[in-house]
Amino acid sequence: MEVAEVTTKDVLDVRGLVRRYGDLTAVDGVSFHIRAGETYGLLGPNGAGKTTIISMVAGLIPANEGSVRVAGLDMTPSETEAKRIIGLVPQELAIYPDLTARENLKFFGRLQGLTGKDLTRRTNEVLELIGLSDRAGDLTKKYSGGMKRRLNIGIGLLHRPALLILDEPTVGVDPQSRNSILESVERLSVEGMAVLYTTHYMEEAERLCDRIAIIDEGRFQAEGTRDQLITLTGGVDRINLRGGGSTSRAAEALSALPAVQHVDSDGAGLMLTVSDGPTALAGIVTGAGDAGMSVTSVEIVRPDLESVFLHLTGKALRD
Amino acid sequence: MYGLWTMVANDLRQRIRDKSVFIFSLIVPLALMGVLSLVFGGLGDDTVDLQPATVVASADDADQLGAALLGAVESLEIMDVTIKRAPAADVRDEMQASGAELGIIIPEEFSDAVLSGQAASVQLVQGSDATLESGVLISVVQGAVDQIAAGTVTAAAGGIAELPHQDLATLAQQAAAGPPLLTLTEGQAAAEQLSPRGTLVAGQAGLFLMFTVGFGVLGLLAEREQGTLARLRSMPVTAGTVITAKACTGFILGVAATTVLLTAGSRLFNVSFGSPLVVAALILCVATAATSLTFVVARLVRTAEQANVAQSILAMVLGIAGGAFFPVQGTGFAATLLDLNPIGAFIRGLGISAGGGTLNDVMGPVAVMLAFAAVGLVISRFLPDWGAQA
């Protein structure tokens, strides 16, 4: 897929990124860019190549082909200037269990170049932001999973990076902490930070991301805003009819309706692909009854990113 | 450099906080030293306290050389000697009665016989128990008789040369009373071995140094396993800085632990390793050599468990081969290999230092340890980084 227009406000510019492991091409020609204040999502199932892309963007591993530029600076494993601009929140917890939250923050802050009062002030601010001020002096090995996750994110934010990279930050997090993390990311975006966010949770991508790339088997399948991606499915809804009786006659009758594009049948009922499901629903239920089907339940499924992924790859996002 | 020392300080804080470094670097080796010392009881008693001895002697008071011989025995500095006089026939009885260690029977006209070049025999009678003291006394008498014998030989040579009788006597007296032509001076050679206890302390310090510096590489693998290595590599520090920080941590812990072990060991086991400056140089060199080995281990292993096993094997092999538990000697190629062992070199260096050696004297062991470090670093550069591929 072609890269979108690049502007001078781009914080991240990725072009033609390729990464191979032996015969396996984990990332195959990926291009995208992120502007300041924009949250960009990489949505795909586990093993799609999201973390490999993150690793190249953060300068952890080199790309076999292509380039990564952060605020105009080349990013490779040996570059240090570009790394001052990014903040990485790895998928795995990356904190020291035998240090306190404050010690963890100060250590990574020093490595990012913060010193003296500036370091102390930012440490306190971040502790406040992630809600750990009252536990700042405790060893992190005594923290709950959610607290560790919040600290994991806080370390990435400490030096106010222009680009924050979050790799599946809510995996294994309780709902309360998850919501807290998502709120934090929303706030950072509003404050002007560019955010690269990977997830396999459709809801998170829909809630947070201004633009989303759908990735599978190392390739971008599609990229755009949520609404742009939805249109890729043709904008159709799905209606699931559950019940008994003469489902085969009902399927035949419903196929003739103008709004119905496709009808599938399984042992439990019918699954219809329709345009404008809410409007067509009454006629469909009536038609099914007239054809001899006793309808026990009806479900309208509006198109979402899951549908887009299914439409593009032929498999579910969580497969 | 700021990043490097920030990481070193962070590592040291964690190592001190988790206390394992104290257990493996100080408590275990000190305990092991104590146990080994008990197992090999009597190890390292370097000094022997000789007990006072009694000698029963038969000699003519007017005999000049006989008196000189007994004087030599009585004036021994290393032990108190009491000489009891008795007639020649009563010497054995008197020995039995007094429990004397030695009896000396000097014949009548002993001096005249010597000075005229004739044969003369001094008879020694050892006590019922062959003690260390009696052995020392016999050696002293033997030495004195040998010197007196030089007088006899001189007089005999003068007789062959047909010198006047008076001149013969003068010559013989001078030869007997003069200093020996060849003297053996006991001293401490530069390549002197450590005492058994000194070897035990030095060997255990060297052995556990291999474990202690391993905390550096273990730290690197722990970072990898707990995910912080990825975060470190996303920071504005080079990969080389991260590895160097781990090596510095291991090195500092190694130097500190070895210094404490040698200090504590020398106090507990009453051994001295000589000049602190020389010992410090040796500690720095052996810690450098051991640290270089951790770079090799870091390349070859993928997990902390593997690193532990590899480090333990290397420590035991090098420690045992270096003489950490008992002296190991070889010939030919094996001897060369043993000489190149940094722990062996460390123990040799401490032996030289303990014998009064200076920095110049320990240059050999120092060179071995630094060469080992250089080879370790070079090898690690060319090994594939299996750990990073994990």
XYZ file of C-alpha atoms in Angstrom:
709
model
C 0.000 0.000 0.000
C 1.195 3.512 -0.768
C 2.252 5.896 1.941
C -0.034 8.820 2.560
C 1.110 12.388 2.027
C 3.969 13.323 4.304
C 3.951 16.776 5.848
C 6.552 18.733 7.739
C 4.580 18.084 10.923
C 5.198 14.354 10.667
C 6.825 13.079 13.827
C 7.271 9.606 12.390
C 7.865 8.686 8.783
C 8.193 5.004 7.943
C 8.880 3.931 4.375
C 9.052 0.481 2.813
C 9.999 -1.299 6.024
C 11.023 -4.941 5.589
C 12.244 -7.345 8.229
C 13.123 -10.961 7.554
C 13.989 -13.832 9.890
C 15.530 -16.458 7.668
C 12.906 -17.423 5.128
C 10.133 -15.707 7.069
C 9.274 -12.141 6.138
C 7.828 -10.769 9.362
C 7.260 -7.277 7.999
C 6.834 -6.733 4.300
C 7.006 -3.235 2.842
C 5.202 -1.271 5.522
C 4.879 2.517 5.139
C 3.045 5.045 7.292
C 3.475 8.367 9.018
C 2.180 10.007 12.179
C 1.657 13.682 12.834
C 1.947 15.517 16.136
C -1.172 15.063 18.243
C -2.270 12.061 16.205
C -2.831 8.585 17.557
C -2.071 5.913 15.005
C -3.126 2.344 15.577
C -1.680 -0.901 14.327
C -4.542 -3.400 14.545
C -3.927 -7.042 13.905
C -3.931 -10.470 15.505
C -1.029 -11.858 17.499
C 1.866 -12.661 15.199
C 0.789 -10.166 12.550
C 4.073 -8.238 12.803
C 3.038 -5.341 15.048
C 5.801 -5.780 17.610
C 8.407 -6.230 14.885
C 7.360 -2.896 13.371
C 7.521 -1.283 16.826
C 10.979 -2.758 17.372
C 12.273 -1.179 14.168
C 10.577 2.146 14.866
C 12.108 2.223 18.363
C 15.550 1.307 17.032
C 15.734 -2.036 18.819
C 16.387 -4.023 15.659
C 17.526 -2.934 12.217
C 15.320 -3.102 9.155
C 16.442 -5.216 6.220
C 14.963 -2.638 3.873
C 13.257 0.709 4.195
C 13.743 3.605 6.560
C 12.435 5.056 9.796
C 12.728 8.767 10.476
C 11.704 10.345 13.761
C 11.316 14.126 13.626
C 13.568 14.076 10.606
C 16.283 11.953 12.252
C 17.186 8.501 11.015
C 16.339 5.787 13.494
C 18.591 2.726 13.670
C 19.823 0.685 16.650
C 23.043 2.701 16.792
C 21.386 6.134 16.640
C 21.054 7.877 19.965
C 19.738 11.313 18.985
C 16.520 9.953 17.488
C 16.007 7.858 20.619
C 15.822 10.992 22.746
C 12.595 11.871 20.939
C 10.742 8.621 21.489
C 9.278 6.933 24.521
C 8.765 3.181 24.337
C 6.273 1.234 26.390
C 7.084 -2.400 25.611
C 4.447 -5.087 25.613
C 6.249 -6.926 28.395
C 6.652 -5.103 31.687
C 9.997 -3.304 31.630
C 10.568 -2.226 35.204
C 13.026 -3.264 37.913
C 11.295 -5.262 40.647
C 13.942 -4.477 43.259
C 13.578 -0.727 42.807
C 10.763 1.544 43.895
C 8.567 3.319 41.364
C 10.419 6.555 42.036
C 13.800 4.853 41.578
C 12.641 3.263 38.343
C 11.453 6.593 36.997
C 14.595 8.436 38.058
C 16.887 5.809 36.562
C 15.248 5.863 33.148
C 14.858 9.632 33.372
C 18.594 10.045 33.853
C 19.277 7.846 30.846
C 16.968 10.118 28.856
C 19.024 13.105 29.920
C 16.877 14.521 32.725
C 18.820 15.782 35.733
C 18.429 17.685 38.968
C 15.210 19.525 39.698
C 13.830 18.797 36.268
C 14.128 15.073 36.922
C 12.524 15.373 40.349
C 9.679 17.516 39.037
C 8.913 15.229 36.106
C 9.115 12.163 38.346
C 6.528 13.666 40.691
C 4.310 14.719 37.790
C 4.352 11.280 36.239
C 3.737 9.562 39.564
C 0.696 11.795 39.946
C -0.431 11.101 36.395
C -0.264 7.321 36.789
C -1.770 7.412 40.256
C 1.192 5.981 42.135
C 2.259 8.967 44.238
C 1.240 7.313 47.477
C 3.090 4.094 46.630
C 6.146 5.712 45.042
C 8.481 4.447 47.756
C 7.404 0.806 47.578
C 9.397 -1.815 45.709
C 7.580 -2.528 42.472
C 7.656 -6.272 43.081
C 4.970 -5.583 45.654
C 2.713 -3.858 43.113
C -0.396 -5.312 41.513
C -0.342 -6.086 37.798
C -2.278 -2.917 36.998
C 0.071 -0.724 38.998
C 3.059 -2.217 37.210
C 1.399 -1.548 33.875
C 0.798 2.073 34.803
C 4.403 2.494 35.879
C 5.486 0.818 32.650
C 3.659 3.540 30.745
C 4.829 6.307 33.057
C 8.470 5.541 32.320
C 7.786 6.022 28.618
C 6.202 9.421 29.277
C 8.776 10.783 31.690
C 10.894 12.826 29.283
C 7.898 14.158 27.318
C 8.706 12.329 24.090
C 7.436 13.685 20.814
C 6.489 10.137 19.851
C 5.106 7.658 22.368
C 5.122 4.056 21.258
C 2.772 1.736 23.125
C 2.915 -1.953 22.331
C -0.283 -3.653 23.505
C -0.239 -1.760 26.821
C -3.495 -3.208 28.151
C -2.763 -6.907 27.746
C -3.527 -8.678 31.002
C -4.832 -5.537 32.705
C -7.992 -5.384 34.811
C -10.865 -3.289 33.369
C -10.341 -0.398 35.770
C -6.634 -0.034 35.015
C -7.351 -0.531 31.340
C -9.742 2.377 31.311
C -7.226 4.492 33.201
C -4.561 3.703 30.614
C -6.846 4.531 27.706
C -7.799 7.837 29.315
C -4.132 8.690 29.764
C -3.407 8.014 26.104
C -6.363 10.171 25.049
C -5.053 12.994 27.218
C -1.539 12.761 25.777
C -2.877 12.944 22.268
C -4.831 16.064 23.138
C -1.635 17.585 24.552
C 0.034 17.153 21.158
C 2.007 13.962 21.570
C 2.140 11.627 18.588
C 1.179 8.119 19.640
C 1.825 4.825 17.892
C -0.484 2.268 19.464
C -0.586 -1.435 18.714
C -3.440 -3.625 19.810
C -5.483 -6.595 18.852
C -8.471 -5.154 20.707
C -10.777 -3.595 18.143
C -12.538 -1.491 20.789
C -9.292 0.186 21.820
C -8.356 0.994 18.240
C -11.820 2.444 17.583
C -11.777 4.526 20.755
C -8.224 5.891 20.610
C -6.926 6.001 17.090
C -7.317 8.806 14.589
C -6.040 6.494 11.898
C -5.679 2.762 11.898
C -3.625 0.324 9.859
C -4.983 -3.185 9.657
C -2.047 -5.566 9.544
C -1.899 -9.257 8.862
C 1.047 -11.516 8.014
C 3.431 -8.563 8.020
C 1.503 -6.471 5.509
C -0.835 -3.522 5.787
C -4.194 -4.709 4.521
C -5.756 -1.288 4.788
C -5.155 2.081 6.404
C -7.371 5.042 7.207
C -9.814 6.486 9.684
C -12.386 4.170 11.214
C -15.101 5.394 8.878
C -12.847 5.014 5.837
C -12.092 1.431 6.827
C -15.762 0.632 7.444
C -16.618 1.643 3.906
C -14.288 -1.089 2.689
C -16.894 -3.616 3.780
C -19.453 -1.917 1.551
C -21.270 -0.442 4.530
C -23.503 -3.484 4.933
C -25.009 -4.802 8.150
C -25.511 -8.351 9.263
C -28.826 -9.639 10.638
C -28.852 -12.936 12.458
C -32.213 -14.676 12.721
C -32.463 -17.535 15.194
C -35.390 -19.952 15.263
C -36.910 -23.136 13.780
C -39.481 -24.151 11.224
C -38.868 -23.945 7.544
C -35.596 -22.067 7.404
C -34.787 -23.142 3.849
C -38.027 -21.666 2.505
C -37.426 -18.551 4.565
C -33.907 -18.217 3.111
C -35.321 -18.452 -0.381
C -37.999 -15.888 0.316
C -35.682 -13.427 2.021
C -33.119 -13.608 -0.811
C -35.731 -12.026 -3.039
C -36.015 -8.893 -0.865
C -34.249 -5.838 -2.389
C -32.297 -4.979 0.808
C -30.903 -8.461 1.251
C -27.597 -9.075 -0.488
C -26.758 -12.530 0.804
C -28.248 -15.261 3.001
C -26.351 -17.995 4.800
C -27.910 -20.786 6.774
C -26.670 -22.876 9.655
C -28.475 -25.308 11.923
C -29.608 -22.554 14.306
C -31.000 -20.041 11.830
C -30.140 -17.568 9.081
C -27.426 -14.936 8.660
C -28.245 -12.164 6.240
C -26.062 -9.474 4.719
C -28.229 -6.411 4.192
C -27.896 -2.751 3.370
C -29.295 -0.503 6.079
C -30.269 -3.269 8.473
C -32.489 -1.232 10.863
C -34.757 -0.119 8.017
C -34.990 -3.566 6.437
C -35.489 -5.427 9.697
C -39.294 -5.317 9.873
C -39.729 -6.667 6.348
C -37.196 -9.429 6.958
C -38.875 -10.659 10.155
C -42.298 -10.586 8.474
C -40.973 -12.384 5.384
C -39.347 -15.104 7.472
C -42.595 -15.691 9.377
C -44.643 -15.788 6.195
C -42.240 -18.408 4.791
C -42.813 -20.695 7.752
C -39.898 -19.860 10.022
C -40.612 -19.348 13.696
C -38.196 -16.561 14.703
C -37.066 -16.659 18.340
C -34.360 -13.962 18.280
C -33.052 -11.220 16.020
C -29.636 -9.523 16.094
C -28.389 -6.629 13.983
C -24.587 -6.407 13.686
C -23.398 -3.030 12.442
C -20.036 -3.032 10.579
C -16.966 -2.532 12.742
C -13.227 -3.066 12.482
C -13.762 -6.735 13.196
C -15.955 -6.878 10.111
C -13.337 -4.996 8.152
C -10.637 -7.407 9.202
C -12.890 -10.349 8.373
C -13.717 -8.775 5.063
C -10.070 -8.129 4.187
C -8.418 -11.291 5.455
C -11.203 -13.843 5.595
C -10.496 -14.555 9.273
C -11.463 -13.163 12.636
C -9.211 -10.690 14.431
C -8.668 -13.011 17.357
C -7.951 -16.137 15.291
C 29.932 8.270 30.537
C 26.977 9.655 32.523
C 24.757 6.921 31.113
C 27.366 4.279 31.869
C 27.757 5.239 35.519
C 24.019 5.679 35.906
C 23.575 2.069 34.836
C 26.458 0.836 36.997
C 25.046 2.619 40.042
C 21.618 1.170 39.322
C 23.019 -2.343 38.992
C 25.034 -2.070 42.182
C 21.999 -0.800 44.077
C 19.957 -3.792 42.935
C 22.714 -6.317 43.652
C 23.201 -4.936 47.140
C 19.462 -4.861 47.711
C 18.852 -8.464 46.718
C 21.701 -9.594 49.030
C 22.652 -12.587 46.885
C 25.994 -10.972 46.139
C 26.865 -10.990 49.850
C 25.931 -14.637 50.175
C 27.840 -15.895 47.158
C 30.776 -13.513 47.312
C 31.542 -13.317 50.990
C 29.615 -15.617 53.295
C 29.943 -18.826 51.280
C 33.679 -18.505 50.522
C 34.537 -17.538 54.097
C 32.531 -20.470 55.385
C 34.195 -22.763 52.862
C 37.631 -21.540 53.904
C 36.797 -22.378 57.495
C 35.462 -25.817 56.623
C 38.434 -26.666 54.422
C 40.810 -25.473 57.078
C 39.159 -27.837 59.548
C 39.083 -30.729 57.064
C 42.753 -30.368 56.265
C 43.518 -29.634 59.938
C 46.867 -28.132 60.741
C 47.007 -26.390 57.394
C 49.155 -23.397 57.311
C 51.014 -23.644 60.612
C 53.960 -21.909 59.077
C 55.974 -21.460 62.251
C 57.213 -24.280 64.481
C 57.876 -23.548 68.104
C 60.894 -25.611 69.202
C 60.792 -26.763 72.789
C 63.716 -26.204 75.205
C 66.253 -29.053 75.012
C 68.816 -30.584 77.275
C 72.181 -31.844 76.066
C 74.477 -34.038 78.152
C 78.065 -33.419 77.110
C 81.407 -34.971 77.951
C 84.347 -32.697 77.159
C 87.609 -31.508 78.574
C 87.113 -27.939 79.808
C 90.568 -27.013 78.618
C 89.948 -28.286 75.100
C 89.577 -25.193 72.966
C 87.749 -26.693 69.969
C 85.566 -28.933 72.158
C 84.442 -25.857 74.064
C 83.769 -24.048 70.763
C 81.620 -26.942 69.579
C 79.524 -26.952 72.755
C 79.354 -23.166 72.616
C 77.848 -23.368 69.155
C 75.139 -25.680 70.487
C 74.438 -23.622 73.582
C 74.190 -20.332 71.714
C 71.425 -21.466 69.361
C 68.898 -18.658 68.905
C 66.005 -20.785 67.736
C 65.733 -22.862 70.898
C 66.829 -22.833 74.491
C 69.568 -25.424 75.121
C 70.835 -26.472 78.513
C 74.134 -28.350 78.616
C 74.848 -30.728 81.444
C 78.395 -32.001 81.912
C 79.052 -35.671 82.638
C 81.952 -38.097 82.246
C 81.961 -39.975 78.975
C 80.931 -43.220 80.614
C 77.963 -41.628 82.357
C 76.516 -39.740 79.428
C 73.829 -42.323 78.594
C 72.732 -42.712 82.198
C 72.553 -38.986 82.669
C 70.530 -38.657 79.471
C 68.039 -41.205 80.677
C 67.817 -39.547 84.052
C 67.340 -36.043 82.721
C 65.378 -36.912 79.585
C 67.965 -35.126 77.452
C 67.479 -34.955 73.698
C 71.146 -35.455 72.834
C 74.426 -36.626 74.232
C 77.771 -35.365 72.915
C 80.989 -37.158 73.723
C 84.060 -35.181 72.691
C 87.281 -37.227 72.958
C 90.183 -36.088 75.067
C 92.796 -33.994 73.310
C 90.301 -33.282 70.578
C 91.921 -29.932 69.690
C 95.393 -31.417 69.489
C 94.173 -34.109 67.135
C 92.509 -31.574 64.885
C 95.380 -29.161 64.886
C 97.861 -31.892 64.051
C 95.740 -33.177 61.188
C 94.864 -36.467 62.864
C 91.484 -38.163 62.814
C 89.144 -37.328 65.672
C 85.674 -38.623 66.350
C 82.814 -36.853 68.160
C 80.197 -39.279 69.343
C 76.499 -38.292 69.405
C 73.837 -40.129 71.376
C 70.204 -39.454 70.507
C 67.510 -39.632 73.150
C 64.888 -42.372 73.253
C 62.481 -40.255 71.165
C 63.691 -38.789 67.900
C 62.214 -35.344 68.369
C 62.393 -32.361 66.092
C 64.603 -30.696 68.678
C 67.122 -33.563 68.699
C 67.244 -33.447 64.894
C 68.016 -29.734 64.964
C 70.747 -30.266 67.563
C 72.374 -33.034 65.525
C 72.371 -30.759 62.474
C 74.045 -28.000 64.439
C 76.737 -30.304 65.801
C 77.278 -31.731 62.324
C 77.771 -28.230 60.941
C 80.255 -27.350 63.649
C 82.187 -30.600 63.201
C 82.344 -30.015 59.446
C 83.937 -26.677 60.008
C 86.385 -28.122 62.518
C 87.181 -30.857 60.019
C 88.398 -28.145 57.661
C 91.128 -27.509 60.213
C 92.178 -31.140 60.117
C 92.336 -31.105 56.336
C 94.331 -27.893 56.372
C 96.793 -29.310 58.877
C 97.124 -32.494 56.818
C 97.793 -30.430 53.694
C 100.446 -28.449 55.578
C 102.092 -31.714 56.676
C 102.282 -32.884 53.092
C 103.884 -29.553 52.262
C 106.395 -30.173 55.104
C 105.555 -26.962 56.943
C 106.991 -26.491 60.436
C 104.853 -27.967 63.220
C 104.007 -24.578 64.752
C 102.827 -23.226 61.424
C 100.654 -26.300 60.930
C 98.871 -25.651 64.218
C 98.273 -21.997 63.379
C 96.893 -22.834 59.946
C 94.606 -25.512 61.282
C 93.290 -23.209 63.978
C 92.590 -20.489 61.437
C 90.778 -22.925 59.150
C 88.689 -24.339 61.967
C 87.762 -20.977 63.404
C 87.347 -19.130 60.124
C 84.184 -18.626 58.213
C 83.166 -21.363 55.796
C 84.208 -20.899 52.182
C 80.699 -21.699 50.984
C 77.723 -20.421 52.890
C 74.046 -21.132 52.432
C 71.931 -18.111 53.152
C 68.307 -18.862 53.865
C 65.995 -16.263 52.424
C 62.701 -15.755 50.592
C 62.925 -16.179 46.889
C 60.687 -14.085 44.618
C 58.866 -17.152 43.312
C 58.088 -18.505 46.702
C 54.926 -20.541 47.206
C 52.206 -19.439 49.576
C 51.759 -21.368 52.780
C 48.962 -23.964 52.684
C 46.603 -21.607 54.499
C 47.626 -18.705 52.304
C 46.955 -20.839 49.244
C 43.555 -21.786 50.628
C 42.557 -18.166 51.224
C 43.927 -16.952 47.885
C 42.453 -19.903 46.009
C 38.992 -19.494 47.471
C 39.108 -15.749 46.806
C 40.066 -16.453 43.190
C 37.464 -19.171 42.792
C 34.596 -17.088 44.135
C 35.739 -14.100 42.141
C 34.640 -16.089 39.100
C 31.165 -16.339 40.607
C 31.060 -12.729 41.724
C 31.930 -11.166 38.372
C 29.216 -13.397 36.964
C 26.668 -11.092 38.573
C 27.415 -8.701 35.735
C 26.440 -11.070 32.946
C 23.577 -12.409 35.033
C 22.359 -8.852 35.293
C 22.390 -8.550 31.527
C 20.375 -11.739 31.137
C 17.997 -10.676 33.881
C 17.423 -7.429 31.980
C 16.649 -9.479 28.901
C 14.252 -11.741 30.773
C 12.440 -9.006 32.673
C 12.069 -6.876 29.547
C 14.135 -3.912 30.689
C 16.843 -4.603 28.114
C 14.450 -3.670 25.318
C 13.649 -0.448 27.103
C 17.349 0.284 27.675
C 18.029 -0.256 23.993
C 15.323 2.257 23.134
C 17.144 4.857 25.256
C 19.850 7.182 23.957
C 22.670 4.882 25.051
C 24.596 2.510 22.811
C 24.415 -1.275 23.112
C 28.128 -1.210 23.975
C 27.424 1.072 26.919
C 24.859 -1.355 28.297
C 27.274 -4.286 28.082
C 30.169 -2.248 29.445
C 28.017 -1.197 32.395
C 27.339 -4.839 33.201
C 31.037 -5.658 32.939
C 31.902 -2.714 35.207
C 29.357 -3.912 37.742
C 30.856 -7.398 37.755
C 34.360 -5.970 37.929
C 33.586 -3.664 40.857
C 31.804 -6.422 42.764
C 34.695 -8.786 42.011
C 37.365 -6.370 43.204
C 35.409 -5.497 46.340
C 34.615 -9.117 47.222
C 38.171 -10.329 46.585
C 39.621 -7.507 48.648
C 37.297 -8.295 51.539
C 37.974 -12.036 51.247
C 41.749 -11.623 51.243
C 41.608 -9.156 54.111
C 39.238 -11.264 56.174
C 41.035 -14.474 55.232
C 44.421 -13.106 56.183
C 43.058 -12.036 59.572
C 41.118 -15.235 60.249
C 43.858 -17.597 59.095
C 46.813 -15.484 60.170
C 48.483 -15.230 56.770
C 50.107 -12.271 55.105
C 50.101 -11.532 51.379
C 52.750 -8.838 51.478
C 52.622 -5.364 50.001
C 49.050 -4.005 49.764
C 50.033 -2.226 46.556
C 51.142 -5.444 44.894
C 48.092 -7.309 46.186
C 45.835 -4.539 44.857
C 47.459 -4.771 41.435
C 46.958 -8.539 41.424
C 43.299 -8.189 42.428
C 42.641 -5.684 39.658
C 44.291 -7.949 37.098
C 42.515 -11.144 38.131
C 39.181 -9.295 38.236
C 39.867 -8.021 34.718
C 40.613 -11.547 33.525
C 37.508 -12.964 35.183
C 35.343 -10.172 33.797
C 36.536 -10.843 30.267
C 35.276 -14.378 30.660
C 31.794 -13.094 31.399
C 31.708 -11.475 27.964
C 32.254 -14.927 26.450
C 29.541 -16.443 28.655
C 27.131 -13.634 27.767
C 27.544 -14.486 24.109
C 26.980 -18.195 24.514
C 23.990 -18.433 26.812
C 20.363 -17.510 26.397
C 19.018 -17.602 29.921
C 20.159 -16.734 33.422
C 20.028 -20.435 34.313
C 22.397 -21.286 31.481
C 24.676 -18.461 32.562
C 24.692 -19.776 36.118
C 25.659 -23.242 34.957
C 28.342 -21.998 32.553
C 29.782 -19.637 35.148
C 29.864 -22.383 37.763
C 31.626 -24.802 35.441
C 34.227 -22.231 34.441
C 34.763 -21.167 38.048
C 35.260 -24.718 39.262
C 37.526 -25.739 36.381
C 39.712 -22.651 36.626
C 39.589 -22.669 40.421
C 40.599 -26.306 40.823
C 43.221 -26.076 38.065
C 44.528 -22.915 39.670
C 44.960 -24.641 43.009
C 41.981 -23.272 44.918
C 41.569 -26.512 46.847
C 44.950 -28.227 46.545
C 48.124 -27.638 44.543
C 47.889 -28.923 40.973
C 51.001 -29.579 38.934
C 51.536 -30.785 35.414
C 54.260 -31.360 32.919
C 54.689 -30.310 29.318
C 51.604 -28.889 27.658
C 49.493 -29.418 30.768
C 51.958 -27.339 32.752
C 51.729 -24.567 30.176
C 47.951 -24.640 30.377
C 48.060 -24.486 34.158
C 50.441 -21.545 33.985
C 47.964 -19.655 31.788
C 45.145 -20.062 34.281
C 44.382 -16.607 35.732
C 43.529 -17.988 39.160
C 46.777 -19.936 39.190
C 48.604 -16.776 38.166
C 46.794 -14.857 40.893
C 47.868 -17.367 43.542
C 51.438 -17.349 42.192
C 51.440 -13.574 42.289
C 50.248 -13.550 45.876
C 52.963 -16.091 46.712
C 55.576 -13.759 45.286
C 54.050 -10.817 47.104
C 53.927 -12.751 50.362
C 57.630 -13.531 49.922
C 58.406 -9.831 49.759
C 58.060 -9.459 45.994
C 57.527 -6.061 44.425
C 55.435 -4.964 41.462
C 58.338 -5.854 39.191
C 58.462 -9.348 40.625
C 54.788 -10.054 39.872
C 54.962 -8.908 36.266
C 54.833 -12.524 35.071
C 51.497 -13.395 36.711
C 50.176 -9.941 35.846
C 51.027 -10.504 32.191
C 49.274 -13.887 32.237
C 46.094 -12.401 33.703
C 46.010 -9.434 31.346
C 46.725 -11.659 28.347
C 43.870 -13.915 29.442
C 41.605 -10.861 29.617
C 42.635 -9.741 26.146
C 42.053 -13.183 24.653
C 38.662 -13.400 26.358
C 37.598 -10.074 24.902
C 38.803 -10.964 21.411
C 37.015 -14.330 21.490
C 33.784 -12.714 22.661
C 33.916 -10.326 19.708
C 33.938 -13.188 17.230
C 31.420 -15.485 18.898
C 27.855 -15.395 17.603
C 25.540 -13.722 20.093
C 23.227 -16.641 20.817
C 21.680 -14.742 23.701
C 20.470 -11.930 21.466
C 18.973 -14.464 19.091
C 16.836 -15.937 21.842
